Coordinates of C-alpha atoms in Angstrom, one line a residue:
M1 CA 0.0 0.0 0.0
E2 CA 1.4 3.3 -1.0
K3 CA 1.7 6.0 1.7
N4 CA 1.4 9.7 1.4
E5 CA 4.9 10.9 1.6
S6 CA 4.3 14.6 0.5
T7 CA 2.5 15.7 3.8
T8 CA 5.0 16.6 6.5
K9 CA 4.5 16.3 10.1
E10 CA 4.2 20.2 10.5
I11 CA 1.3 20.2 8.1
L12 CA -0.3 17.3 9.9
K13 CA 0.1 19.1 13.2
F14 CA -1.5 22.2 11.7
Y15 CA -4.6 20.2 10.8
F16 CA -5.1 19.3 14.4
E17 CA -4.2 22.6 16.2
T18 CA -6.6 23.7 18.9
G19 CA -9.8 25.1 17.6
K20 CA -9.3 23.7 14.1
K21 CA -11.7 21.2 12.6
P22 CA -9.9 18.7 10.3
T23 CA -11.7 17.6 7.3
E24 CA -12.2 14.1 6.0
A25 CA -9.4 14.5 3.6
Q26 CA -7.1 15.8 6.2
F27 CA -7.9 12.7 8.3
S28 CA -7.1 10.5 5.4
E29 CA -3.8 12.2 4.8
F30 CA -3.0 11.6 8.5
L31 CA -3.7 7.9 8.4
D32 CA -1.9 7.4 5.1
S33 CA 1.2 8.9 6.5
Y34 CA 1.9 5.9 8.9
W35 CA 2.2 2.0 8.7
H36 CA -0.5 0.0 10.5
K37 CA 0.8 -2.8 12.7
K38 CA -0.9 -5.4 10.6
E39 CA 0.7 -4.1 7.4
S40 CA 4.0 -5.5 5.9
I41 CA 6.7 -2.9 5.4
P42 CA 8.5 -3.4 2.1
K43 CA 12.3 -3.8 2.5
E44 CA 12.9 -1.0 0.1
K45 CA 11.2 1.4 2.7
I46 CA 13.7 0.3 5.4
E47 CA 16.8 2.3 5.3
G48 CA 20.1 0.4 5.3
L49 CA 18.5 -3.0 4.9
E50 CA 20.2 -3.6 1.6
N51 CA 23.6 -3.5 3.2
L52 CA 22.8 -6.5 5.5
S53 CA 23.9 -10.2 4.3
L54 CA 21.2 -12.8 4.9
D55 CA 23.0 -15.7 3.0
F56 CA 24.0 -18.5 5.5
D57 CA 25.4 -22.1 5.2
L58 CA 25.6 -25.1 7.5
L59 CA 28.8 -27.1 7.1
W60 CA 29.6 -30.5 8.5
S61 CA 33.1 -31.6 9.3
P62 CA 33.5 -35.4 9.5
A63 CA 36.9 -35.1 10.9
S64 CA 36.0 -32.8 13.8
K65 CA 32.4 -33.9 13.9
K66 CA 31.3 -30.2 14.1
L67 CA 28.4 -28.5 12.5
S68 CA 29.3 -24.8 11.5
L69 CA 27.1 -21.8 10.5
T70 CA 28.8 -19.5 8.0
D71 CA 27.8 -16.3 6.1
A72 CA 28.1 -15.6 2.5
Q73 CA 31.8 -14.8 2.8
G74 CA 32.5 -18.2 4.6
N75 CA 32.9 -16.6 8.0
V76 CA 32.0 -19.0 10.8
L77 CA 29.3 -17.3 12.7
S78 CA 28.7 -20.3 15.1
E79 CA 29.5 -24.0 15.5
I80 CA 28.5 -27.0 17.6
S81 CA 30.3 -30.2 18.3
L82 CA 28.3 -33.5 17.5
Q83 CA 31.0 -35.7 18.9
S84 CA 28.6 -36.9 21.6
L85 CA 26.2 -38.3 19.0
D86 CA 28.5 -41.1 17.7
N87 CA 26.9 -44.6 17.6
E88 CA 23.5 -43.0 18.2
G89 CA 20.4 -44.0 16.1
T90 CA 20.2 -42.1 12.9
D91 CA 17.8 -44.4 10.9
L92 CA 14.4 -45.9 12.0
R93 CA 13.1 -48.8 9.9
Y94 CA 10.0 -51.2 10.0
N95 CA 10.7 -54.9 9.7
T96 CA 7.7 -56.6 8.1
A97 CA 8.9 -60.1 9.0
T98 CA 9.0 -59.4 12.7
A99 CA 6.4 -56.5 12.7
S100 CA 9.0 -54.4 14.7
L101 CA 10.5 -51.0 14.5
E102 CA 14.3 -51.1 14.3
L103 CA 16.9 -48.3 15.1
Y104 CA 20.1 -48.3 13.1
N105 CA 23.2 -46.1 13.4
A106 CA 25.2 -44.5 10.6
D107 CA 27.2 -47.7 10.1
N108 CA 24.0 -49.7 9.4
E109 CA 24.2 -51.4 12.8
L110 CA 21.0 -52.5 14.5
L111 CA 20.9 -50.7 17.9
D112 CA 17.5 -51.6 19.2
S113 CA 14.0 -52.9 18.1
I114 CA 10.5 -52.8 19.5
P115 CA 7.4 -54.8 18.4
V116 CA 4.7 -52.6 17.0
S117 CA 2.2 -54.6 19.1
D118 CA 3.8 -53.2 22.3
F119 CA 2.5 -49.8 21.6
V120 CA -0.1 -50.2 18.9
N121 CA -3.4 -51.8 19.8
N122 CA -6.8 -52.2 18.1
V123 CA -5.3 -51.6 14.7
G124 CA -6.7 -53.6 11.9
T125 CA -4.2 -55.9 10.2
Q126 CA -6.2 -58.5 8.4
L127 CA -9.5 -59.0 6.5
A128 CA -11.5 -62.2 6.7
L129 CA -14.7 -63.2 4.9
N130 CA -17.0 -65.3 7.2
S131 CA -20.0 -66.4 5.1
N132 CA -21.6 -63.1 4.0
I133 CA -19.8 -61.0 6.7
L134 CA -16.5 -59.2 6.0
Q135 CA -14.5 -58.9 9.3
L136 CA -11.6 -56.6 10.2
K137 CA -9.3 -58.2 12.7
D138 CA -6.2 -57.0 14.6
S139 CA -2.9 -58.9 14.7
K140 CA -4.2 -61.0 17.6
G141 CA -7.3 -62.1 15.6
N142 CA -9.8 -59.9 17.5
V143 CA -12.7 -58.7 15.4
L144 CA -12.7 -55.0 15.2
S145 CA -15.5 -54.4 12.8
N146 CA -18.1 -56.3 10.7
V147 CA -19.5 -55.5 7.3
M148 CA -22.7 -57.4 6.3
F149 CA -22.8 -58.2 2.6
A150 CA -26.4 -58.1 1.4
V151 CA -28.1 -56.6 -1.6
S152 CA -30.2 -54.4 0.8
N153 CA -27.1 -53.0 2.5
I154 CA -25.6 -51.7 -0.7
G155 CA -27.5 -48.8 -2.2
G156 CA -28.5 -49.2 -5.8
L157 CA -27.2 -52.8 -6.1
Q158 CA -30.7 -54.3 -6.5
T159 CA -31.5 -51.8 -9.3
A160 CA -28.2 -52.5 -11.0
L161 CA -28.7 -56.3 -10.8
D162 CA -32.3 -56.0 -12.2
A163 CA -30.9 -54.0 -15.1
K164 CA -28.2 -56.6 -15.8
A165 CA -30.8 -59.4 -15.9
E166 CA -32.8 -57.6 -18.5
K167 CA -35.9 -59.0 -16.8
T168 CA -39.1 -58.1 -18.5
V169 CA -41.6 -60.3 -16.6
A170 CA -41.8 -62.0 -13.3
I171 CA -40.7 -65.7 -13.1
N172 CA -42.0 -68.5 -10.9
T173 CA -41.4 -67.9 -7.2
V174 CA -39.7 -71.3 -6.8
S175 CA -35.9 -71.6 -6.7
P176 CA -34.4 -71.8 -10.2
L177 CA -32.5 -75.0 -9.2
Q178 CA -34.4 -77.5 -7.1
G179 CA -34.6 -81.2 -6.3
G180 CA -36.8 -83.1 -8.7
G181 CA -38.8 -85.3 -6.4
N182 CA -37.1 -87.1 -3.5
L183 CA -33.3 -86.8 -3.9
S184 CA -32.8 -89.7 -1.5
S185 CA -34.7 -92.1 -3.7
D186 CA -34.5 -91.1 -7.4
R187 CA -31.3 -88.9 -7.4
T188 CA -32.7 -86.5 -10.0
L189 CA -32.3 -82.7 -10.4
S190 CA -34.6 -80.3 -12.3
I191 CA -34.6 -76.6 -13.0
S192 CA -37.7 -74.4 -13.1
Q193 CA -38.9 -72.9 -16.3
S194 CA -40.0 -69.3 -17.0
N195 CA -43.8 -68.7 -17.2
T196 CA -43.1 -66.9 -20.5
N197 CA -40.1 -66.2 -22.8
T198 CA -37.7 -64.5 -20.4
S199 CA -34.1 -63.6 -21.3
G200 CA -31.6 -65.5 -19.1
Y201 CA -34.1 -68.3 -18.1
L202 CA -35.0 -71.6 -19.7
S203 CA -37.9 -71.6 -22.1
N204 CA -40.4 -74.4 -22.1
T205 CA -38.5 -76.3 -24.8
D206 CA -35.1 -75.9 -23.1
W207 CA -36.6 -76.8 -19.8
N208 CA -37.8 -80.2 -21.1
T209 CA -34.4 -80.8 -22.8
F210 CA -32.6 -80.1 -19.5
N211 CA -34.7 -82.4 -17.4
N212 CA -34.5 -85.2 -20.0
K213 CA -30.7 -84.8 -20.5
F214 CA -29.8 -84.9 -16.8
D215 CA -32.2 -87.6 -15.7
K216 CA -30.6 -90.5 -13.7
P217 CA -28.7 -93.0 -16.0
S218 CA -30.4 -96.3 -16.9
M219 CA -28.0 -98.9 -15.4
G220 CA -28.4 -102.4 -14.0
A221 CA -28.4 -103.0 -10.3
N222 CA -24.9 -103.3 -8.7
Y223 CA -23.1 -102.1 -11.9
L224 CA -20.5 -99.4 -11.9
G225 CA -21.1 -96.8 -14.6
R226 CA -19.0 -96.3 -17.8
W227 CA -19.2 -93.1 -19.8
N228 CA -19.5 -94.0 -23.5
G229 CA -19.3 -90.4 -24.8
S230 CA -22.9 -89.4 -24.3
T231 CA -24.4 -91.3 -21.4
F232 CA -23.5 -93.7 -18.6
I233 CA -23.9 -97.5 -19.3
N234 CA -23.1 -100.7 -17.5
S235 CA -19.4 -101.4 -17.1
L236 CA -17.7 -104.7 -16.5
L237 CA -17.4 -103.9 -12.8
Q238 CA -20.0 -104.9 -10.2
D239 CA -20.3 -104.1 -6.5
N240 CA -23.2 -105.6 -4.4
G241 CA -22.0 -104.0 -1.2
T242 CA -20.2 -107.1 0.2
S243 CA -18.1 -108.2 -2.8
S244 CA -16.8 -106.7 -6.1
G245 CA -15.6 -108.1 -9.3
I246 CA -15.9 -108.5 -13.0
G247 CA -18.8 -110.5 -14.3
S248 CA -20.9 -112.4 -11.7
N249 CA -19.8 -111.6 -8.2
N250 CA -22.4 -113.4 -6.1
Y251 CA -19.8 -115.4 -4.2
N252 CA -20.0 -115.6 -0.4
N253 CA -17.0 -114.4 1.5
I254 CA -15.1 -113.4 -1.6
I255 CA -14.0 -109.7 -1.7
W256 CA -13.0 -109.8 -5.4
S257 CA -13.9 -112.2 -8.2
V258 CA -13.4 -112.5 -12.0
D259 CA -16.1 -114.5 -13.8
S260 CA -16.1 -115.3 -17.5
S261 CA -16.8 -118.2 -19.8
S262 CA -15.0 -116.8 -22.8
K263 CA -12.0 -114.8 -21.6
A264 CA -8.9 -115.4 -19.5
A265 CA -8.9 -113.8 -16.1
L266 CA -5.6 -112.1 -15.1
I267 CA -2.1 -111.4 -16.4
A268 CA 0.5 -111.1 -13.7
P269 CA 3.4 -108.6 -14.2
R270 CA 5.7 -109.9 -16.8
M271 CA 9.5 -109.4 -16.2
T272 CA 12.9 -111.0 -16.7
Q273 CA 14.7 -113.0 -13.9
A274 CA 17.0 -110.0 -13.2
Q275 CA 14.0 -107.7 -12.8
R276 CA 12.2 -110.2 -10.5
L277 CA 15.3 -110.6 -8.3
A278 CA 15.6 -106.8 -8.1
I279 CA 12.3 -106.4 -6.3
S280 CA 12.7 -105.8 -2.6
L281 CA 10.0 -107.7 -0.7
G282 CA 9.4 -108.8 2.9
T283 CA 7.1 -111.0 5.0
I284 CA 4.2 -108.6 4.6
Q285 CA 4.2 -109.1 0.8
A286 CA 3.9 -112.9 1.0
G287 CA 1.7 -114.1 -1.8
A288 CA 3.0 -111.8 -4.5
I289 CA 3.1 -113.4 -8.0
V290 CA 5.0 -112.5 -11.2
Y291 CA 5.5 -114.2 -14.5
Q292 CA 9.2 -114.6 -15.6
T293 CA 9.7 -114.4 -19.3
D294 CA 13.3 -115.7 -19.6
G295 CA 15.4 -118.5 -18.1
T296 CA 12.9 -121.0 -16.5
A297 CA 9.8 -119.1 -17.6
G298 CA 6.7 -119.4 -15.6
Y299 CA 4.9 -118.1 -12.5
Y300 CA 6.9 -117.3 -9.4
L301 CA 5.4 -117.0 -5.9
W302 CA 7.0 -114.9 -3.0
N303 CA 6.5 -116.9 0.2
G304 CA 7.6 -114.1 2.5
S305 CA 11.4 -114.9 2.4
S306 CA 12.2 -116.3 -1.1
W307 CA 10.8 -116.8 -4.6
G308 CA 9.5 -120.2 -5.7
T309 CA 8.2 -121.5 -9.0
L310 CA 4.5 -122.5 -9.4
G311 CA 3.9 -125.8 -11.0
S312 CA 7.5 -126.8 -11.6
N313 CA 9.0 -127.5 -8.2
I314 CA 7.2 -129.4 -5.5
A315 CA 10.3 -130.2 -3.4
T316 CA 9.9 -127.2 -1.1
A317 CA 7.2 -128.8 0.9
D318 CA 5.6 -132.2 1.6
L319 CA 2.2 -132.6 -0.1
T320 CA -0.8 -134.3 1.6
N321 CA -4.2 -134.6 0.1
T322 CA -7.2 -134.5 2.5
Q323 CA -9.7 -136.0 0.1
A324 CA -9.7 -138.3 -3.0
R325 CA -8.4 -136.5 -6.1
T326 CA -8.0 -137.5 -9.7
F327 CA -5.1 -136.5 -12.0
T328 CA -6.2 -136.6 -15.7
Q329 CA -3.4 -136.9 -18.2
N330 CA -4.2 -135.4 -21.6
A331 CA -0.7 -135.9 -23.1
D332 CA 2.4 -138.0 -22.6
F333 CA 3.8 -137.6 -19.0
T334 CA 7.5 -138.4 -18.3
W335 CA 8.8 -138.6 -14.7
N336 CA 12.6 -138.4 -15.0
T337 CA 14.3 -139.5 -11.7
L338 CA 17.7 -138.6 -13.1
G339 CA 19.1 -141.8 -11.5
N340 CA 17.6 -141.0 -8.1
A341 CA 15.6 -143.7 -6.3
Y342 CA 11.8 -143.6 -6.6
F343 CA 9.7 -145.2 -3.9
L344 CA 6.1 -146.2 -3.6
K345 CA 5.3 -146.8 0.0
G346 CA 2.3 -148.2 1.8
L347 CA 0.8 -150.1 -1.1
T348 CA -1.6 -153.0 -0.2
D349 CA -0.1 -156.5 -0.7
Q350 CA -2.5 -158.4 -3.1
T351 CA -0.2 -161.3 -4.0
G352 CA -2.8 -163.9 -3.5
N353 CA -5.7 -162.0 -5.0
L354 CA -5.2 -162.4 -8.7
T355 CA -9.0 -162.5 -9.4
Q356 CA -9.6 -159.0 -8.3
Y357 CA -6.1 -157.7 -9.0
G358 CA -5.4 -159.4 -12.3
K359 CA -3.5 -156.4 -13.8
V360 CA 0.1 -155.5 -13.3
L361 CA 2.4 -152.6 -14.5
R362 CA 4.9 -153.4 -17.2
I363 CA 7.9 -151.3 -18.3
D364 CA 9.3 -151.1 -21.8
P365 CA 13.1 -151.6 -21.3
T366 CA 13.9 -149.3 -24.2
T367 CA 11.5 -146.3 -23.8
K368 CA 10.8 -147.0 -20.1
Q369 CA 7.1 -146.5 -20.9
I370 CA 4.8 -147.9 -18.2
A371 CA 1.8 -150.0 -19.3
I372 CA -0.8 -152.3 -17.8
G373 CA -1.0 -156.0 -18.4
D374 CA -2.6 -159.2 -17.1
S375 CA -1.0 -161.1 -14.2
L376 CA -1.2 -164.9 -14.3
E377 CA -1.3 -167.8 -12.0
V378 CA -0.4 -170.9 -14.0
A379 CA -0.5 -174.5 -12.7
I380 CA 1.7 -177.0 -14.4
T381 CA 2.0 -180.6 -13.2
I382 CA 5.3 -182.3 -13.8
P383 CA 7.0 -184.9 -11.8
D384 CA 7.0 -182.5 -8.9
N385 CA 5.4 -179.1 -8.1
L386 CA 7.4 -176.0 -8.5
T387 CA 6.8 -172.3 -7.7
V388 CA 8.1 -169.7 -10.1
N389 CA 8.3 -166.0 -9.4
S390 CA 7.9 -164.0 -12.6
Q391 CA 9.2 -160.4 -12.9
T392 CA 7.0 -159.9 -15.9
T393 CA 3.9 -160.2 -13.9
N394 CA 5.4 -159.0 -10.7
V395 CA 3.6 -161.8 -8.8
N396 CA 4.5 -165.3 -7.5
Y397 CA 2.6 -168.1 -9.2
T398 CA 2.6 -171.9 -9.0
V399 CA 2.9 -173.7 -12.3
N400 CA 1.2 -177.2 -12.4
H401 CA 1.7 -178.2 -16.0
V402 CA 0.0 -181.5 -16.8
Y403 CA 1.2 -183.1 -20.0
P404 CA -2.0 -184.8 -21.3
D405 CA -0.1 -186.4 -24.1
P406 CA 3.5 -186.4 -23.1
I407 CA 6.2 -186.5 -25.7
T408 CA 9.1 -188.6 -25.1
P409 CA 11.4 -186.2 -23.4
L410 CA 14.5 -187.0 -21.6
P411 CA 14.5 -186.2 -17.9
K412 CA 16.8 -183.3 -18.9
N413 CA 13.8 -181.6 -20.6
L414 CA 11.9 -181.5 -17.4
I415 CA 14.9 -180.3 -15.4
D416 CA 15.6 -177.5 -17.9
L417 CA 11.9 -176.4 -17.9
K418 CA 11.8 -176.4 -14.1
N419 CA 15.1 -174.4 -13.9
F420 CA 14.0 -171.9 -16.6
M421 CA 10.6 -171.3 -14.9
A422 CA 12.4 -170.5 -11.7
T423 CA 14.2 -167.6 -13.4
I424 CA 11.2 -166.0 -15.0
R425 CA 10.9 -163.6 -12.1
N426 CA 14.2 -161.9 -13.2
N427 CA 13.4 -161.7 -16.9
Q428 CA 13.3 -158.3 -18.7
Y429 CA 10.5 -158.4 -21.3
I430 CA 10.5 -156.4 -24.6
Q431 CA 7.2 -155.0 -25.9
L432 CA 6.6 -155.3 -29.6
K433 CA 5.9 -152.0 -31.4
D434 CA 4.2 -151.1 -34.6
N435 CA 7.3 -151.4 -36.7
D436 CA 7.9 -154.9 -35.4
F437 CA 4.9 -156.3 -37.4
V438 CA 4.5 -156.8 -41.2
I439 CA 0.9 -157.1 -42.6
Q440 CA 0.7 -159.6 -45.5
K441 CA -2.4 -159.8 -47.8
V442 CA -3.3 -160.2 -51.5
D443 CA -6.4 -157.9 -51.6
E444 CA -6.8 -154.1 -51.1
L445 CA -9.3 -154.4 -48.3
N446 CA -8.5 -152.5 -45.1
R447 CA -9.0 -155.5 -42.8
V448 CA -6.2 -155.1 -40.2
S449 CA -4.1 -152.3 -38.6
V450 CA -1.5 -152.1 -35.9
I451 CA -1.7 -149.0 -33.6
N452 CA 0.5 -148.6 -30.5
G453 CA 1.4 -152.3 -30.6
T454 CA -2.2 -153.5 -30.7
I455 CA -3.5 -155.5 -33.6
F456 CA -7.0 -154.6 -34.8
F457 CA -9.1 -156.6 -37.3
N458 CA -11.7 -154.9 -39.4
S459 CA -14.9 -156.4 -40.8
V460 CA -15.9 -156.5 -44.5
A461 CA -19.3 -156.8 -46.2
A462 CA -21.0 -160.1 -45.8
D463 CA -21.0 -160.7 -49.5
T464 CA -17.4 -159.7 -50.1
V465 CA -14.9 -162.4 -50.8
A466 CA -11.9 -161.9 -48.6
T467 CA -8.8 -164.1 -48.6
Q468 CA -6.7 -164.9 -45.7
L469 CA -4.2 -162.4 -44.4
S470 CA -1.4 -162.6 -41.8
V471 CA 0.3 -160.3 -39.3
N472 CA 3.9 -161.5 -39.1
S473 CA 6.4 -160.5 -36.4
N474 CA 9.9 -159.3 -37.5
I475 CA 11.3 -160.7 -34.3
V476 CA 13.0 -164.1 -34.7
M477 CA 12.6 -166.5 -31.8
P478 CA 15.7 -168.7 -32.1
S479 CA 15.3 -172.5 -32.0
D480 CA 18.5 -172.9 -30.0
K481 CA 17.6 -170.7 -27.1
N482 CA 14.9 -170.6 -24.4
W483 CA 12.3 -167.9 -24.7
V484 CA 8.9 -166.6 -23.6
V485 CA 6.1 -164.9 -25.7
V486 CA 3.0 -163.4 -24.0
V487 CA 0.0 -162.0 -25.8
S488 CA -3.4 -160.7 -24.5
S489 CA -6.8 -161.1 -26.3
S490 CA -9.7 -158.7 -25.8
M491 CA -12.3 -161.5 -26.0
S492 CA -12.7 -165.2 -26.4
P493 CA -13.2 -166.0 -30.1
H494 CA -15.5 -168.6 -31.8
V495 CA -14.4 -170.5 -34.8
N496 CA -17.5 -169.7 -36.8
Y497 CA -17.0 -165.9 -36.4
W498 CA -13.2 -165.8 -36.3
K499 CA -13.0 -167.4 -39.7
G500 CA -9.5 -168.5 -40.6
G501 CA -8.3 -167.0 -37.3
Q502 CA -5.2 -168.7 -35.9
I503 CA -2.4 -167.7 -33.5
G504 CA 1.0 -169.5 -33.1
F505 CA 4.5 -169.6 -34.7
A506 CA 5.5 -170.1 -38.3
R507 CA 8.7 -171.9 -39.2
T508 CA 10.3 -169.5 -41.6
S509 CA 13.5 -167.4 -41.8
N510 CA 11.7 -164.2 -43.1
S511 CA 8.4 -162.4 -42.7
N512 CA 7.4 -162.1 -46.3
G513 CA 4.2 -163.6 -47.7
I514 CA 1.0 -164.8 -46.0
Q515 CA 2.0 -167.2 -43.3
Q516 CA 0.1 -169.7 -41.1
P517 CA 1.3 -170.9 -37.7
E518 CA 2.7 -174.4 -37.6
I519 CA 3.5 -174.9 -33.9
G520 CA 1.6 -173.8 -30.8
V521 CA -1.4 -173.2 -33.0
L522 CA -4.6 -172.0 -31.2
K523 CA -8.0 -171.4 -33.0
G524 CA -11.5 -170.3 -31.9
D525 CA -13.6 -172.8 -30.0
D526 CA -16.1 -174.6 -32.1
D527 CA -18.7 -175.3 -29.3
A528 CA -18.6 -172.0 -27.4
F529 CA -16.0 -169.2 -27.1
G530 CA -12.4 -169.5 -26.2
F531 CA -9.0 -170.7 -27.6
Q532 CA -8.9 -174.3 -28.7
G533 CA -6.0 -176.6 -29.4
Y534 CA -3.9 -179.4 -27.9
G535 CA -6.9 -180.8 -26.2
M536 CA -7.9 -177.5 -24.5
Y537 CA -11.6 -176.7 -24.8
A538 CA -12.5 -173.5 -22.8
N539 CA -16.3 -173.1 -23.3
K540 CA -16.2 -169.4 -22.3
Q541 CA -18.4 -166.3 -23.0
I542 CA -17.3 -164.0 -25.8
S543 CA -16.6 -161.2 -23.2
T544 CA -14.0 -163.4 -21.3
K545 CA -10.5 -162.0 -21.9
A546 CA -7.5 -164.3 -22.2
T547 CA -3.8 -164.2 -21.8
I548 CA -1.7 -166.7 -23.8
I549 CA 1.8 -167.6 -22.6
Y550 CA 4.3 -169.6 -24.8
V551 CA 7.3 -170.9 -22.9
K552 CA 10.0 -172.7 -25.0
V553 CA 12.6 -174.6 -23.1
G554 CA 14.9 -177.0 -24.9
D555 CA 12.7 -179.2 -27.0
V556 CA 9.5 -178.5 -25.1
L557 CA 7.0 -175.7 -26.0
S558 CA 4.6 -175.1 -23.0
I559 CA 1.3 -173.3 -23.9
T560 CA -0.8 -171.7 -21.1
V561 CA -4.2 -169.9 -21.6
S562 CA -5.3 -167.9 -18.6
Y563 CA -8.8 -166.4 -18.7
S564 CA -10.1 -163.4 -16.8
D565 CA -12.7 -165.5 -15.0
G566 CA -9.8 -167.2 -13.1
T567 CA -9.6 -170.5 -15.1
I568 CA -6.3 -171.7 -16.6
Y569 CA -5.6 -174.3 -19.3
T570 CA -2.2 -175.7 -20.2
A571 CA -0.7 -178.0 -22.8
N572 CA 2.8 -178.9 -24.0
T573 CA 4.1 -180.0 -27.4
D574 CA 7.3 -180.8 -29.2
A575 CA 9.2 -177.6 -30.0
L576 CA 10.4 -179.1 -33.3
T577 CA 13.7 -177.3 -33.0
F578 CA 15.2 -179.2 -35.9
L579 CA 13.0 -177.2 -38.3
G580 CA 14.7 -173.9 -37.5
D581 CA 13.8 -170.5 -35.9
Y582 CA 10.3 -169.2 -35.2
R583 CA 8.2 -166.1 -36.0
F584 CA 5.0 -165.1 -34.1
V585 CA 2.0 -165.0 -36.5
I586 CA -1.7 -164.1 -36.3
C587 CA -4.0 -165.0 -39.2
Q588 CA -7.4 -163.8 -40.2
G589 CA -9.9 -164.9 -42.9
H590 CA -13.3 -163.6 -43.9
M591 CA -15.2 -161.7 -41.2
W592 CA -18.1 -159.3 -41.5
N593 CA -19.0 -158.6 -37.8
V594 CA -16.3 -156.6 -36.1
D595 CA -18.0 -156.9 -32.8
L596 CA -17.0 -160.6 -32.8
L597 CA -13.3 -160.1 -33.7
P598 CA -10.7 -160.1 -30.9
T599 CA -7.9 -157.6 -30.7
F600 CA -4.4 -158.6 -29.6
S601 CA -2.3 -156.3 -27.4
N602 CA 0.5 -156.2 -24.9
I603 CA 2.6 -158.6 -27.1
R604 CA 6.0 -159.0 -25.4
Y605 CA 8.9 -161.5 -25.4
Y606 CA 12.0 -162.6 -23.6
I607 CA 15.0 -164.5 -25.1
E608 CA 17.4 -166.1 -22.7
P609 CA 21.0 -164.9 -23.4

């Protein structure tokens, strides 16, 4: 504000002399000549102020640790020593990890700290949403404040939501998503439809589609579902609440079962021997199974301490069956003892019961094949009775050979026969095989075959003319040695049905051509059924089986026929050794009823060295 500088004090005094009456203008001049206490006086109006220096600096000396006040010319106006402030806090920091205030000095050393909680209380540090309530809590979890989230608590929210829904008409008052019926029984869900076309809600058509699409799946009882891309269907798995499995699982006390009539059940983990041995198992894993693919391939079972093969090694434990069991052999079975002893213990001794136990085991000395054959008890009456134990039949039998029409043997014949019969027990018999027989015939009819050492005769038409045929053995029975030949017949023949049928030995050096037996000849019985010859007439039934034993000792040929009904017939004849060696022969003529034809099997021989 500009002041009136032209009016002097003398003039102002003149305005206010005694008796004078100052005018308004004079009063204004008076007031404008002075500064009011509330007015700022410009520095230009203060005389000598321009000569004063107001430029000051604060200087810090690290060496002397002094703070100095200097003027514009650098003159020290004042100073203060800060030596006493060394190692004092110069920096205050907040540590978020410990929620503490920390005081540091100039060298960044922590001097002291204090938790904020020691002097700050009731300060919100966390927000928590509890249902529809937002809670503000302090550091100790105390609730400081609650905010209720509801549409009515927020001004204008309902209006904004109504605008977003673009609702044009009211919808049903029921909840949009509700249980369809009883959820505890039919497990269905349905959604309400709008009572008119309403944006954001299901129309009548969509509502029906929704309910049909999300209805409960149609599945069988106890089946687990399988998603086939559009719906749930029955899977292979079933669970009836007490047992589970694939296929039928209605098995009591079975937790898991696999049932199928067309597919295999399980495949165990397949691995090499090295992989199997690398598995670390203990007692708790006893019962684990794997399938080894190399080495000795097969299933292996962990017994809690070691692995063992399944089905190939039974030596790890003794076996005992608690009920009668049957082992069915569908292929050849070989038990290789590798030279170790093989024992059958506890067998019943049936030495004297040949009627019930008329069969014995026989062993092929070459192939070691075990077969079954008839055992015999033969009675032969000679000057004295003798008992011979036969290894062939594995039984003891007494031979009482009665010579009905004795030849004129020297006593040496009888002695030789007796001594030879005493050694039969130790004989090793050889079974005749298919390639030991030669079939000789002149027609093309298939009337005979040899299968597994058994000779079968086939019938021909009743009006077909069939000539005689013979089955000749390749094995030569020497005339200068003692020997035994045994053959079994499946039935007792009749001469009228076994036409041309004969059994015995041909005197020839080869097996070529149709041959007929010349010594030891037996034919079918002509009165009933059985083998007839040398005064023996059996008179048997056709179903009666027979075993024929030829024993040649020196010049004597002993013939014994033992029937399955327990009867035995014997005869002896001259061996006619001067005619040469022997071949076993069976002949057959015309036959049209195969049911009346015998088969011959278990043909075996022994030749004394």
